[in-house]
């Protein structure tokens, strides 16, 4: 049962291959339900057409479950929040259309949320919360960014990838090894059992920008060469290869992040996005933080990969600012970071 002044936000996330709904009451997440799509592992990557159909199938059940778990009815909702972009157009459309229909039928406002802002603002869900300004390394399947965060709405991208994202580097390297999609979590698990004894190409990119396409190509050439000598090479050395790939990606990320910390003098540092679930990255950042006096913020695992909880958090700040959207809201697959 909600109280008269409670702010109850239903948040929906459907930008890629996870259908997620969360209920957010005042400053607390009451529920955060996600249906992940397994179908894509057969194809080695997310198939957009399959993803949007799966969102259509899952969305009503996921929203229903989130409301039930939060013990709330639609009549108690104050607003409906939804990811407007960036993401896959067909996937975003499912969430946006559903949110608009629900908001219209209930006569409540709709709040459009930027997916990458939400990854960063996921740090305000649990304690300890970072103080402004802080730097956020956002590493996901579609993005790799170092962002200077001065307030909930004042964020500046200091650097980003010029080609593949860090998550793609994990997934595409995994595909070369014959691992199913998404390979990131599998590489993480195998890496734990292996030694990082192979070296791959390290890019030289200006400023705080990243590049991972050369890295991925060097993994491909390395594996092709070794297989010529020993057809069983990948199977026999899988854990060491995974540890080496993971180490290579982590080195690229940490080097640029350290550079940004040194140049800006901002020692409050957060990580966000699917790749921030990587245990190797979390451990190495914790070590670096200890050595260099950084204050490090690492999200709970459930808020690393795509989830509606972070959309609810971002929407809550917009609700307090009275930043509502109208029924002409439409999904934007390339919604700019500054808009
Ligand atoms: O943030 P996210 O769920 O979706 C996007 O917005 O892209 O990130 C998904 C990415 C995938 O590339 C996946 O392989 C990667 O995050 N990922 C990981 C781990 N868990 C998820 N990468 C490395 N280690 C992990 N433990
Ligand atoms: Zn994401």
PDB file of N, CA and C and ligand atoms in Angstrom, residues 13 15-16 86 115-116 119 138-143 273-274 304-307 310, ligand 2:
ATOM      1  N   UNK A  13      12.920  -1.099 -19.641  1.00  0.00           N
ATOM      2  CA  UNK A  13      14.163  -1.095 -20.441  1.00  0.00           C
ATOM      3  C   UNK A  13      14.055  -2.203 -21.499  1.00  0.00           C
ATOM      4  N   UNK A  15      16.299  -1.855 -24.662  1.00  0.00           N
ATOM      5  CA  UNK A  15      17.119  -1.287 -25.740  1.00  0.00           C
ATOM      6  C   UNK A  15      17.894  -2.328 -26.545  1.00  0.00           C
ATOM      7  N   UNK A  16      18.131  -3.487 -25.931  1.00  0.00           N
ATOM      8  CA  UNK A  16      18.915  -4.494 -26.659  1.00  0.00           C
ATOM      9  C   UNK A  16      18.214  -5.855 -26.566  1.00  0.00           C
ATOM     10  N   UNK A  86      20.202   5.279 -26.505  1.00  0.00           N
ATOM     11  CA  UNK A  86      20.436   4.598 -27.778  1.00  0.00           C
ATOM     12  C   UNK A  86      20.194   3.089 -27.642  1.00  0.00           C
ATOM     13  N   UNK A 115      19.849   5.693 -22.132  1.00  0.00           N
ATOM     14  CA  UNK A 115      20.394   4.432 -21.608  1.00  0.00           C
ATOM     15  C   UNK A 115      21.780   4.609 -20.962  1.00  0.00           C
ATOM     16  N   UNK A 116      22.652   5.417 -21.569  1.00  0.00           N
ATOM     17  CA  UNK A 116      24.014   5.565 -21.035  1.00  0.00           C
ATOM     18  C   UNK A 116      24.047   6.431 -19.774  1.00  0.00           C
ATOM     19  N   UNK A 119      23.073   4.013 -17.018  1.00  0.00           N
ATOM     20  CA  UNK A 119      24.165   3.146 -16.536  1.00  0.00           C
ATOM     21  C   UNK A 119      24.969   3.898 -15.475  1.00  0.00           C
ATOM     22  N   UNK A 138      32.264   3.752 -18.471  1.00  0.00           N
ATOM     23  CA  UNK A 138      31.071   2.975 -18.833  1.00  0.00           C
ATOM     24  C   UNK A 138      31.452   2.007 -19.940  1.00  0.00           C
ATOM     25  N   UNK A 139      31.356   0.724 -19.633  1.00  0.00           N
ATOM     26  CA  UNK A 139      31.821  -0.312 -20.564  1.00  0.00           C
ATOM     27  C   UNK A 139      30.706  -1.328 -20.812  1.00  0.00           C
ATOM     28  N   UNK A 140      30.150  -1.287 -22.029  1.00  0.00           N
ATOM     29  CA  UNK A 140      29.037  -2.212 -22.304  1.00  0.00           C
ATOM     30  C   UNK A 140      29.250  -2.876 -23.659  1.00  0.00           C
ATOM     31  N   UNK A 141      28.188  -3.521 -24.155  1.00  0.00           N
ATOM     32  CA  UNK A 141      28.290  -4.202 -25.442  1.00  0.00           C
ATOM     33  C   UNK A 141      28.278  -3.219 -26.601  1.00  0.00           C
ATOM     34  N   UNK A 142      27.785  -2.018 -26.380  1.00  0.00           N
ATOM     35  CA  UNK A 142      27.689  -1.041 -27.469  1.00  0.00           C
ATOM     36  C   UNK A 142      28.537   0.199 -27.249  1.00  0.00           C
ATOM     37  N   UNK A 143      28.988   0.425 -26.034  1.00  0.00           N
ATOM     38  CA  UNK A 143      29.695   1.676 -25.715  1.00  0.00           C
ATOM     39  C   UNK A 143      30.917   1.447 -24.831  1.00  0.00           C
ATOM     40  N   UNK A 273      27.993  -0.476 -16.632  1.00  0.00           N
ATOM     41  CA  UNK A 273      27.778  -1.215 -17.875  1.00  0.00           C
ATOM     42  C   UNK A 273      28.119  -2.688 -17.707  1.00  0.00           C
ATOM     43  N   UNK A 274      27.701  -3.503 -18.685  1.00  0.00           N
ATOM     44  CA  UNK A 274      27.835  -4.952 -18.596  1.00  0.00           C
ATOM     45  C   UNK A 274      29.241  -5.438 -18.258  1.00  0.00           C
ATOM     46  N   UNK A 304      24.835  -3.956 -13.213  1.00  0.00           N
ATOM     47  CA  UNK A 304      25.888  -3.785 -14.226  1.00  0.00           C
ATOM     48  C   UNK A 304      25.298  -3.971 -15.621  1.00  0.00           C
ATOM     49  N   UNK A 305      24.732  -5.155 -15.865  1.00  0.00           N
ATOM     50  CA  UNK A 305      24.147  -5.414 -17.184  1.00  0.00           C
ATOM     51  C   UNK A 305      22.798  -4.700 -17.264  1.00  0.00           C
ATOM     52  N   UNK A 306      22.216  -4.678 -18.459  1.00  0.00           N
ATOM     53  CA  UNK A 306      20.999  -3.889 -18.679  1.00  0.00           C
ATOM     54  C   UNK A 306      19.886  -4.284 -17.714  1.00  0.00           C
ATOM     55  N   UNK A 307      19.272  -3.261 -17.109  1.00  0.00           N
ATOM     56  CA  UNK A 307      18.200  -3.495 -16.130  1.00  0.00           C
ATOM     57  C   UNK A 307      17.341  -2.251 -16.034  1.00  0.00           C
ATOM     58  N   UNK A 310      18.044   0.821 -13.150  1.00  0.00           N
ATOM     59  CA  UNK A 310      18.829   2.042 -13.434  1.00  0.00           C
ATOM     60  C   UNK A 310      17.980   3.061 -14.198  1.00  0.00           C
TER      61      UNK A 310
HETATM   62 ZN1  LIG B   2      23.601  -1.130 -21.430  1.00  0.00          ZN
END
